[in-house]
Amino acid sequence: MENNHYFCTLKTYATVTMKKTLCLIVSLMAVLPLLSQIRGSNIVVTVEPNHQDWTYKTGETAQFDIEVRRSGTLVNNVEIDYAAGPEMYQTEHKHFTLKDGRLTLRGTMKTAGFYRVDVTASIDGKDYKGACAAAFSPEKLQPTTVMPADFESYWQEAIAQARKVDLNPTRRLLPERCTKDVNVYEVSFQNIKDNWRTYGILCVPVKEGRYPALLRVPGAGVRPYGGDVYTASQGAITLEIGIHGISVTMEQKVYDDVFNGALMNYWEWGMDSRDKSYYKRVVLGCIRALDYIEQYTPWNGKQMGVSGSSQGGFLSLATAGLDKRITCYAPVHAALCDHTASLKGVACGWPHYFYWNKGKGQDSQIETSRYYDGVNFARLITDKQKGWFSFGYCDDVVPPTTAWATYNVVKGPKQISPYPMTWHFWYQEQWDEWENWLLKELGVKN
């Protein structure tokens, strides 16, 4: 009897538990689709130029058609504020009530650059934003930064000194990330001093052989990394690195705490000395990553690429400029370019070091910035290295003025693919174009 009672109780418990679980699953199935379908905004502010390519010649007049729509129809009597003029230095600021939800503005530039219109519509206590930046003869843009006479020798000597430190690499298989085609590891190696390490995620095709390689360099911030398994599955070694000397496989909270604590505003550290700048070990870490690929992976000794966006775009330029093992590079909205432009009233690259105070009292920082300017690294790129550049015209973090000016100084083979509507983000089509270009240049896709 006791056994029967036990089994009956167990059966009843199991039945109730299964019902509760089923109810929970049904509830989640009902809720999750609702959450996953929240997209965009019902209210949209558009600022549209009258040239489809958003490009004009200096002296031409650009027309900007502004519309505010709710559910696809124009909003009557909507309050807007707009700013217009050269990006980062807009001179026209006005408030309007749009009776029929429309407004047309015009603007021009006498010198090469970008004329930007920002619009903010206030509806029901909430702000909705739209923008457009029209290019005026962007092929004529030139950066302001000066290359120090010892720029190249300084960096080559720094690389030589770093290489006196043994890489002393570590490698740990990550079985949960591996696929049938790709083995995935967390790796580390010493950078410029003993126990100063660079960490990353290495992905290597399972099939025996020698492969092209791609170094993935990071945007600003502190975060974990998953590794570029997709590109590795296509037949290339990939190494995605972090820059802060800590493991890249910890919980997100660890990185959030570090970013908001010990590494807060790290990009400003040591800017009064080229030897103390935080970015010195970062740039050298990229070169040592290539050393690691060459010495500890089945690299074919031929194709080697580097790519990243924002801060990673800068690091792509730095790596390509300093190391001729790089055969192809793809910077996307590259930051840290043309720092000194703001000293002449022209849009400057993130982190906008001298924008707010016009560089007053910062002579040593200005001099240091020249050794950490993507433009000067771009000037070292040769005709044996192929480049692909992409960025957005609406980017208010990395102004397109700096992106175009940087592109213009490159003497080697290059192509440019701007996506005018993007801000500091990618479109899927942009990502696909980037990936396909890299695969082709690495020789794994026709």
CSV table of C-alpha atoms in Angstrom, one decimal:
chain,number,residue,atom,x,y,z
A,1,MET,CA,0.0,0.0,0.0
A,2,GLU,CA,2.8,2.4,0.9
A,3,ASN,CA,4.4,1.7,-2.4
A,4,ASN,CA,1.2,2.2,-4.3
A,5,HIS,CA,0.5,5.4,-2.4
A,6,TYR,CA,4.0,6.6,-3.2
A,7,PHE,CA,3.7,5.9,-6.9
A,8,CYS,CA,0.2,7.5,-7.0
A,9,THR,CA,1.6,10.6,-5.2
A,10,LEU,CA,4.6,10.7,-7.6
A,11,LYS,CA,2.3,10.4,-10.6
A,12,THR,CA,0.0,13.1,-9.3
A,13,TYR,CA,3.0,15.4,-8.7
A,14,ALA,CA,4.4,14.7,-12.1
A,15,THR,CA,1.1,15.4,-13.7
A,16,VAL,CA,0.7,18.7,-11.9
A,17,THR,CA,4.3,19.6,-12.6
A,18,MET,CA,3.9,18.8,-16.3
A,19,LYS,CA,0.7,20.9,-16.4
A,20,LYS,CA,2.5,23.9,-14.8
A,21,THR,CA,5.5,23.5,-17.2
A,22,LEU,CA,3.1,23.3,-20.1
A,23,CYS,CA,1.3,26.5,-19.0
A,24,LEU,CA,4.6,28.2,-18.6
A,25,ILE,CA,5.7,27.2,-22.1
A,26,VAL,CA,2.4,28.3,-23.6
A,27,SER,CA,2.6,31.6,-21.7
A,28,LEU,CA,6.1,32.2,-22.9
A,29,MET,CA,5.2,31.3,-26.5
A,30,ALA,CA,2.4,33.9,-26.3
A,31,VAL,CA,4.6,36.6,-24.8
A,32,LEU,CA,7.9,36.2,-26.6
A,33,PRO,CA,6.5,36.8,-30.1
A,34,LEU,CA,5.1,40.0,-28.9
A,35,LEU,CA,8.5,41.1,-27.5
A,36,SER,CA,10.4,40.0,-30.6
A,37,GLN,CA,8.0,42.0,-32.9
A,38,ILE,CA,8.7,45.4,-31.3
A,39,ARG,CA,10.4,47.2,-34.2
A,40,GLY,CA,11.2,50.9,-34.9
A,41,SER,CA,8.8,53.7,-34.2
A,42,ASN,CA,5.4,54.6,-35.5
A,43,ILE,CA,6.6,58.3,-35.7
A,44,VAL,CA,9.4,58.9,-38.2
A,45,VAL,CA,11.3,62.1,-39.0
A,46,THR,CA,13.0,62.1,-42.4
A,47,VAL,CA,15.5,64.5,-43.8
A,48,GLU,CA,15.9,63.8,-47.5
A,49,PRO,CA,18.4,65.5,-49.9
A,50,ASN,CA,17.5,66.2,-53.5
A,51,HIS,CA,20.5,64.3,-54.9
A,52,GLN,CA,20.2,60.5,-54.6
A,53,ASP,CA,23.9,60.0,-53.8
A,54,TRP,CA,23.8,62.8,-51.1
A,55,THR,CA,26.7,64.4,-53.0
A,56,TYR,CA,27.2,67.9,-54.4
A,57,LYS,CA,30.0,70.1,-55.8
A,58,THR,CA,31.2,73.0,-53.7
A,59,GLY,CA,29.1,76.1,-54.5
A,60,GLU,CA,26.0,74.0,-55.4
A,61,THR,CA,22.8,74.3,-53.3
A,62,ALA,CA,21.5,71.3,-51.6
A,63,GLN,CA,17.8,71.0,-50.8
A,64,PHE,CA,16.6,69.1,-47.7
A,65,ASP,CA,13.0,68.0,-47.5
A,66,ILE,CA,11.9,67.4,-43.9
A,67,GLU,CA,8.8,65.3,-43.1
A,68,VAL,CA,7.3,64.1,-39.8
A,69,ARG,CA,4.9,61.2,-40.2
A,70,ARG,CA,2.8,59.1,-37.9
A,71,SER,CA,1.6,55.7,-39.3
A,72,GLY,CA,3.0,56.8,-42.6
A,73,THR,CA,0.9,60.0,-42.8
A,74,LEU,CA,2.0,63.6,-42.2
A,75,VAL,CA,1.6,65.0,-38.7
A,76,ASN,CA,-0.1,68.4,-38.6
A,77,ASN,CA,1.0,71.2,-36.3
A,78,VAL,CA,4.1,69.4,-35.1
A,79,GLU,CA,6.8,71.3,-33.2
A,80,ILE,CA,10.4,70.9,-34.4
A,81,ASP,CA,13.8,72.2,-33.7
A,82,TYR,CA,16.5,72.0,-36.3
A,83,ALA,CA,20.2,72.8,-36.6
A,84,ALA,CA,22.0,73.2,-39.9
A,85,GLY,CA,25.5,74.0,-41.2
A,86,PRO,CA,28.9,72.3,-41.4
A,87,GLU,CA,28.9,69.2,-39.2
A,88,MET,CA,29.9,69.7,-35.6
A,89,TYR,CA,29.8,73.5,-36.3
A,90,GLN,CA,26.2,74.2,-37.3
A,91,THR,CA,25.4,77.9,-37.2
A,92,GLU,CA,21.7,77.9,-37.8
A,93,HIS,CA,19.4,76.9,-35.0
A,94,LYS,CA,15.6,77.4,-35.2
A,95,HIS,CA,12.3,76.4,-33.9
A,96,PHE,CA,9.3,75.8,-36.2
A,97,THR,CA,5.7,74.6,-36.1
A,98,LEU,CA,5.0,72.6,-39.2
A,99,LYS,CA,1.3,73.0,-40.1
A,100,ASP,CA,1.3,70.1,-42.6
A,101,GLY,CA,4.3,68.1,-41.3
A,102,ARG,CA,6.7,69.4,-44.0
A,103,LEU,CA,9.6,71.8,-44.3
A,104,THR,CA,12.2,72.5,-47.0
A,105,LEU,CA,15.6,73.9,-46.2
A,106,ARG,CA,18.6,74.7,-48.4
A,107,GLY,CA,22.3,74.9,-47.7
A,108,THR,CA,25.6,75.1,-49.5
A,109,MET,CA,29.4,75.0,-48.8
A,110,LYS,CA,32.2,76.9,-50.5
A,111,THR,CA,34.8,74.5,-49.4
A,112,ALA,CA,34.9,70.7,-49.3
A,113,GLY,CA,33.0,69.1,-46.4
A,114,PHE,CA,29.7,68.0,-45.1
A,115,TYR,CA,26.6,70.2,-44.5
A,116,ARG,CA,24.4,68.6,-41.8
A,117,VAL,CA,20.8,69.1,-40.9
A,118,ASP,CA,19.5,67.7,-37.6
A,119,VAL,CA,15.8,67.7,-36.8
A,120,THR,CA,14.0,67.0,-33.6
A,121,ALA,CA,10.2,66.7,-33.5
A,122,SER,CA,8.5,66.8,-30.1
A,123,ILE,CA,5.3,64.8,-30.0
A,124,ASP,CA,3.4,63.8,-26.8
A,125,GLY,CA,6.3,64.6,-24.6
A,126,LYS,CA,8.8,62.5,-26.6
A,127,ASP,CA,11.5,63.5,-29.0
A,128,TYR,CA,12.0,61.9,-32.4
A,129,LYS,CA,15.1,62.7,-34.4
A,130,GLY,CA,16.2,62.6,-38.1
A,131,ALA,CA,19.3,63.9,-39.9
A,132,CYS,CA,21.0,64.2,-43.2
A,133,ALA,CA,24.6,65.2,-44.0
A,134,ALA,CA,25.2,66.2,-47.6
A,135,ALA,CA,28.7,65.8,-49.0
A,136,PHE,CA,30.3,68.7,-50.9
A,137,SER,CA,33.2,67.6,-53.1
A,138,PRO,CA,34.4,65.0,-50.5
A,139,GLU,CA,37.1,63.8,-52.8
A,140,LYS,CA,38.9,67.1,-52.2
A,141,LEU,CA,39.0,66.8,-48.4
A,142,GLN,CA,42.4,66.7,-46.8
A,143,PRO,CA,43.3,66.1,-43.1
A,144,THR,CA,44.9,68.7,-40.9
A,145,THR,CA,47.2,66.4,-38.8
A,146,VAL,CA,50.9,66.6,-39.4
A,147,MET,CA,53.0,63.5,-39.5
A,148,PRO,CA,56.0,63.8,-37.1
A,149,ALA,CA,59.4,63.4,-38.8
A,150,ASP,CA,60.2,60.4,-36.7
A,151,PHE,CA,56.7,58.8,-36.8
A,152,GLU,CA,57.6,55.6,-38.7
A,153,SER,CA,61.0,55.2,-36.9
A,154,TYR,CA,59.4,55.7,-33.5
A,155,TRP,CA,56.9,52.9,-34.2
A,156,GLN,CA,59.4,50.5,-35.8
A,157,GLU,CA,61.7,50.9,-32.8
A,158,ALA,CA,58.7,50.3,-30.4
A,159,ILE,CA,57.9,47.1,-32.3
A,160,ALA,CA,61.5,45.9,-32.1
A,161,GLN,CA,61.5,46.5,-28.4
A,162,ALA,CA,58.2,44.7,-27.9
A,163,ARG,CA,59.6,41.6,-29.8
A,164,LYS,CA,62.3,41.2,-27.2
A,165,VAL,CA,59.5,39.9,-24.9
A,166,ASP,CA,58.7,36.3,-25.6
A,167,LEU,CA,55.1,35.7,-26.7
A,168,ASN,CA,54.8,32.9,-24.1
A,169,PRO,CA,51.3,31.9,-25.5
A,170,THR,CA,48.5,30.1,-23.9
A,171,ARG,CA,45.6,28.3,-25.6
A,172,ARG,CA,42.4,26.8,-24.2
A,173,LEU,CA,39.9,24.9,-26.2
A,174,LEU,CA,36.3,26.1,-25.9
A,175,PRO,CA,34.3,23.0,-26.8
A,176,GLU,CA,30.9,24.7,-26.5
A,177,ARG,CA,31.8,27.1,-29.3
A,178,CYS,CA,33.4,24.6,-31.6
A,179,THR,CA,31.6,23.3,-34.7
A,180,LYS,CA,32.2,20.4,-37.0
A,181,ASP,CA,34.3,22.7,-39.2
A,182,VAL,CA,36.0,25.0,-36.7
A,183,ASN,CA,37.9,24.7,-33.5
A,184,VAL,CA,37.6,27.6,-31.2
A,185,TYR,CA,40.1,28.6,-28.5
A,186,GLU,CA,40.7,31.4,-26.0
A,187,VAL,CA,44.3,32.4,-26.5
A,188,SER,CA,46.7,34.9,-24.9
A,189,PHE,CA,50.2,36.1,-25.5
A,190,GLN,CA,52.6,38.6,-23.9
A,191,ASN,CA,52.5,42.1,-25.4
A,192,ILE,CA,55.3,44.6,-24.6
A,193,LYS,CA,56.3,43.5,-21.1
A,194,ASP,CA,56.4,40.3,-19.2
A,195,ASN,CA,52.9,39.5,-17.9
A,196,TRP,CA,51.3,42.2,-20.0
A,197,ARG,CA,49.0,40.0,-22.1
A,198,THR,CA,46.7,40.3,-25.0
A,199,TYR,CA,43.7,37.9,-25.0
A,200,GLY,CA,41.5,36.8,-27.9
A,201,ILE,CA,39.4,34.2,-29.6
A,202,LEU,CA,41.2,32.1,-32.2
A,203,CYS,CA,39.1,30.1,-34.7
A,204,VAL,CA,40.9,27.5,-36.9
A,205,PRO,CA,39.4,25.3,-39.6
A,206,VAL,CA,39.4,21.7,-38.5
A,207,LYS,CA,40.6,20.3,-41.8
A,208,GLU,CA,44.3,19.9,-42.1
A,209,GLY,CA,46.0,22.6,-44.2
A,210,ARG,CA,47.5,26.1,-44.5
A,211,TYR,CA,45.1,29.0,-44.5
A,212,PRO,CA,44.8,32.8,-45.0
A,213,ALA,CA,44.3,34.7,-41.7
A,214,LEU,CA,42.1,37.6,-40.5
A,215,LEU,CA,42.8,39.7,-37.4
A,216,ARG,CA,39.6,41.2,-36.0
A,217,VAL,CA,40.3,44.4,-33.9
A,218,PRO,CA,37.7,45.8,-31.5
A,219,GLY,CA,35.7,49.0,-31.2
A,220,ALA,CA,35.9,51.1,-28.0
A,221,GLY,CA,34.7,49.7,-24.7
A,222,VAL,CA,35.3,46.6,-22.6
A,223,ARG,CA,33.4,43.4,-23.5
A,224,PRO,CA,33.7,39.6,-24.0
A,225,TYR,CA,34.2,38.2,-27.5
A,226,GLY,CA,32.7,35.3,-29.4
A,227,GLY,CA,35.2,34.9,-32.2
A,228,ASP,CA,34.6,35.0,-35.9
A,229,VAL,CA,33.5,31.4,-36.4
A,230,TYR,CA,31.7,32.2,-39.7
A,231,THR,CA,34.8,33.5,-41.6
A,232,ALA,CA,36.8,30.5,-40.2
A,233,SER,CA,34.1,28.1,-41.5
A,234,GLN,CA,34.7,29.6,-45.0
A,235,GLY,CA,38.4,28.6,-44.9
A,236,ALA,CA,40.4,31.3,-43.0
A,237,ILE,CA,42.0,31.5,-39.6
A,238,THR,CA,40.5,34.3,-37.5
A,239,LEU,CA,41.8,35.9,-34.3
A,240,GLU,CA,39.5,38.4,-32.6
A,241,ILE,CA,41.4,40.2,-29.8
A,242,GLY,CA,40.5,42.3,-26.8
A,243,ILE,CA,42.9,45.2,-25.9
A,244,HIS,CA,42.7,45.5,-22.2
A,245,GLY,CA,44.9,42.6,-21.0
A,246,ILE,CA,42.0,40.6,-19.4
A,247,SER,CA,40.3,37.4,-20.4
A,248,VAL,CA,37.6,37.8,-23.1
A,249,THR,CA,35.3,34.9,-21.9
A,250,MET,CA,34.0,36.3,-18.6
A,251,GLU,CA,30.5,37.4,-17.7
A,252,GLN,CA,29.3,40.7,-19.1
A,253,LYS,CA,28.9,42.2,-15.6
A,254,VAL,CA,32.7,42.0,-15.1
A,255,TYR,CA,33.3,44.1,-18.2
A,256,ASP,CA,30.6,46.6,-17.3
A,257,ASP,CA,32.2,47.0,-13.8
A,258,VAL,CA,35.7,47.5,-15.3
A,259,PHE,CA,34.5,49.9,-17.9
A,260,ASN,CA,32.7,52.0,-15.4
A,261,GLY,CA,35.6,51.8,-12.9
A,262,ALA,CA,39.2,50.9,-13.5
A,263,LEU,CA,39.1,51.5,-17.3
A,264,MET,CA,36.7,54.5,-17.4
A,265,ASN,CA,37.7,56.9,-20.2
A,266,TYR,CA,40.8,54.8,-20.9
A,267,TRP,CA,41.2,56.5,-24.4
A,268,GLU,CA,42.2,59.7,-22.6
A,269,TRP,CA,45.0,58.1,-20.5
A,270,GLY,CA,48.6,59.2,-21.0
A,271,MET,CA,47.8,61.7,-23.8
A,272,ASP,CA,50.6,64.0,-22.6
A,273,SER,CA,53.3,61.6,-23.7
A,274,ARG,CA,53.6,59.3,-26.7
A,275,ASP,CA,55.2,56.7,-24.5
A,276,LYS,CA,52.5,56.8,-21.8
A,277,SER,CA,49.5,56.7,-24.0
A,278,TYR,CA,47.1,53.8,-23.4
A,279,TYR,CA,47.0,53.2,-27.1
A,280,LYS,CA,50.8,52.4,-27.3
A,281,ARG,CA,50.3,48.9,-25.9
A,282,VAL,CA,47.1,48.5,-27.9
A,283,VAL,CA,48.7,49.3,-31.2
A,284,LEU,CA,51.7,47.1,-30.4
A,285,GLY,CA,49.3,44.3,-29.3
A,286,CYS,CA,47.9,44.2,-32.8
A,287,ILE,CA,51.4,43.7,-34.3
A,288,ARG,CA,52.1,41.0,-31.7
A,289,ALA,CA,48.8,39.3,-32.7
A,290,LEU,CA,50.2,39.0,-36.2
A,291,ASP,CA,53.4,37.5,-34.7
A,292,TYR,CA,51.2,35.0,-32.9
A,293,ILE,CA,49.3,34.1,-36.0
A,294,GLU,CA,52.5,33.6,-38.0
A,295,GLN,CA,54.3,31.5,-35.3
A,296,TYR,CA,51.4,29.5,-33.7
A,297,THR,CA,48.7,28.9,-36.3
A,298,PRO,CA,48.7,27.2,-39.7
A,299,TRP,CA,48.8,30.5,-41.6
A,300,ASN,CA,49.7,30.1,-45.3
A,301,GLY,CA,52.2,32.9,-45.2
A,302,LYS,CA,50.4,34.8,-48.0
A,303,GLN,CA,47.0,36.5,-47.4
A,304,MET,CA,46.6,38.4,-44.1
A,305,GLY,CA,43.8,40.8,-43.4
A,306,VAL,CA,42.8,43.1,-40.6
A,307,SER,CA,39.4,44.7,-40.0
A,308,GLY,CA,37.3,46.5,-37.4
A,309,SER,CA,34.9,49.3,-36.9
A,310,SER,CA,35.2,52.6,-34.9
A,311,GLN,CA,38.2,52.2,-32.6
A,312,GLY,CA,38.7,49.0,-34.6
A,313,GLY,CA,38.8,51.0,-37.8
A,314,PHE,CA,41.7,53.0,-36.4
A,315,LEU,CA,43.5,49.9,-35.3
A,316,SER,CA,43.0,48.4,-38.8
A,317,LEU,CA,44.8,51.5,-40.3
A,318,ALA,CA,47.5,51.3,-37.7
A,319,THR,CA,48.1,47.6,-38.2
A,320,ALA,CA,48.2,47.9,-42.0
A,321,GLY,CA,50.4,50.9,-41.9
A,322,LEU,CA,53.0,49.4,-39.6
A,323,ASP,CA,53.1,45.8,-40.8
A,324,LYS,CA,53.4,44.8,-44.4
A,325,ARG,CA,52.3,41.2,-43.7
A,326,ILE,CA,48.8,42.8,-44.1
A,327,THR,CA,47.6,42.3,-47.6
A,328,CYS,CA,44.1,43.6,-47.1
A,329,TYR,CA,42.4,45.9,-44.6
A,330,ALA,CA,38.8,47.1,-44.1
A,331,PRO,CA,38.2,50.0,-41.7
A,332,VAL,CA,34.6,50.8,-41.0
A,333,HIS,CA,33.7,54.3,-39.7
A,334,ALA,CA,37.3,54.6,-38.4
A,335,ALA,CA,37.7,56.6,-35.2
A,336,LEU,CA,40.8,58.5,-33.9
A,337,CYS,CA,41.4,60.2,-37.2
A,338,ASP,CA,42.4,63.8,-37.7
A,339,HIS,CA,42.3,64.9,-34.1
A,340,THR,CA,43.6,68.4,-34.8
A,341,ALA,CA,40.9,69.3,-37.3
A,342,SER,CA,38.8,71.0,-34.6
A,343,LEU,CA,41.7,73.4,-34.0
A,344,LYS,CA,40.8,74.8,-37.4
A,345,GLY,CA,37.0,74.7,-37.0
A,346,VAL,CA,36.6,71.4,-38.9
A,347,ALA,CA,34.9,68.2,-37.7
A,348,CYS,CA,37.4,66.0,-35.9
A,349,GLY,CA,37.4,62.3,-35.1
A,350,TRP,CA,36.3,60.5,-31.9
A,351,PRO,CA,37.2,61.0,-29.1
A,352,HIS,CA,37.1,64.7,-30.1
A,353,TYR,CA,40.1,65.5,-27.9
A,354,PHE,CA,40.3,69.2,-28.7
A,355,TYR,CA,36.8,70.0,-29.7
A,356,TRP,CA,35.5,71.5,-26.5
A,357,ASN,CA,38.4,73.6,-25.4
A,358,LYS,CA,40.0,74.2,-28.8
A,359,GLY,CA,43.2,72.7,-27.5
A,360,LYS,CA,44.0,75.5,-25.1
A,361,GLY,CA,46.8,74.4,-22.7
A,362,GLN,CA,47.2,71.1,-24.4
A,363,ASP,CA,50.3,71.5,-26.4
A,364,SER,CA,51.8,68.2,-25.3
A,365,GLN,CA,48.5,66.3,-25.9
A,366,ILE,CA,48.3,67.8,-29.4
A,367,GLU,CA,51.8,66.6,-30.2
A,368,THR,CA,51.1,63.1,-28.7
A,369,SER,CA,47.9,62.9,-30.8
A,370,ARG,CA,49.9,62.9,-34.0
A,371,TYR,CA,51.5,59.6,-33.0
A,372,TYR,CA,48.0,58.1,-32.5
A,373,ASP,CA,46.2,59.5,-35.5
A,374,GLY,CA,44.7,57.0,-38.0
A,375,VAL,CA,45.6,59.4,-40.8
A,376,ASN,CA,49.3,59.1,-40.2
A,377,PHE,CA,49.2,55.3,-40.2
A,378,ALA,CA,47.1,55.5,-43.4
A,379,ARG,CA,49.9,57.5,-45.0
A,380,LEU,CA,52.2,54.4,-44.5
A,381,ILE,CA,50.0,52.0,-46.4
A,382,THR,CA,51.6,50.7,-49.6
A,383,ASP,CA,50.4,49.8,-53.1
A,384,LYS,CA,50.6,46.1,-52.2
A,385,GLN,CA,47.9,46.4,-49.6
A,386,LYS,CA,44.2,46.6,-50.7
A,387,GLY,CA,41.7,48.7,-48.7
A,388,TRP,CA,37.9,48.8,-48.3
A,389,PHE,CA,36.4,51.8,-46.5
A,390,SER,CA,32.9,52.3,-45.4
A,391,PHE,CA,31.0,54.7,-43.1
A,392,GLY,CA,27.8,56.7,-42.8
A,393,TYR,CA,27.1,60.3,-43.6
A,394,CYS,CA,24.9,60.7,-40.6
A,395,ASP,CA,27.5,59.4,-38.1
A,396,ASP,CA,27.9,61.9,-35.3
A,397,VAL,CA,30.6,59.9,-33.5
A,398,VAL,CA,32.9,59.5,-36.4
A,399,PRO,CA,32.2,62.4,-38.7
A,400,PRO,CA,32.3,61.5,-42.4
A,401,THR,CA,34.6,64.6,-42.9
A,402,THR,CA,37.4,62.6,-41.2
A,403,ALA,CA,36.5,59.3,-42.8
A,404,TRP,CA,36.7,60.8,-46.3
A,405,ALA,CA,39.9,62.8,-45.5
A,406,THR,CA,41.6,59.7,-44.2
A,407,TYR,CA,40.6,57.7,-47.3
A,408,ASN,CA,42.0,60.4,-49.6
A,409,VAL,CA,45.5,60.2,-48.2
A,410,VAL,CA,45.8,56.4,-48.9
A,411,LYS,CA,48.0,55.9,-52.0
A,412,GLY,CA,47.5,52.2,-52.4
A,413,PRO,CA,44.7,50.4,-54.1
A,414,LYS,CA,41.4,51.2,-52.3
A,415,GLN,CA,37.7,51.4,-52.7
A,416,ILE,CA,35.1,53.3,-50.8
A,417,SER,CA,31.5,52.3,-50.1
A,418,PRO,CA,29.6,54.9,-48.0
A,419,TYR,CA,26.1,54.1,-46.7
A,420,PRO,CA,24.8,57.7,-46.3
A,421,MET,CA,21.8,56.9,-44.0
A,422,THR,CA,23.8,55.1,-41.3
A,423,TRP,CA,24.8,56.8,-38.1
A,424,HIS,CA,27.4,54.9,-35.9
A,425,PHE,CA,26.1,51.5,-36.9
A,426,TRP,CA,25.9,49.0,-39.8
A,427,TYR,CA,23.2,48.1,-42.2
A,428,GLN,CA,22.9,44.4,-43.1
A,429,GLU,CA,23.8,45.1,-46.7
A,430,GLN,CA,26.9,47.0,-45.5
A,431,TRP,CA,27.9,44.0,-43.4
A,432,ASP,CA,27.4,41.6,-46.2
A,433,GLU,CA,29.5,43.7,-48.6
A,434,TRP,CA,32.3,43.9,-46.0
A,435,GLU,CA,32.3,40.2,-45.4
A,436,ASN,CA,32.2,39.3,-49.1
A,437,TRP,CA,35.1,41.7,-49.9
A,438,LEU,CA,37.2,40.2,-47.1
A,439,LEU,CA,36.6,36.6,-48.2
A,440,LYS,CA,37.5,37.5,-51.8
A,441,GLU,CA,40.7,39.3,-50.8
A,442,LEU,CA,41.7,36.4,-48.5
A,443,GLY,CA,41.3,34.1,-51.4
A,444,VAL,CA,38.5,31.9,-50.1
A,445,LYS,CA,35.7,33.2,-52.3
A,446,ASN,CA,35.7,34.2,-56.0
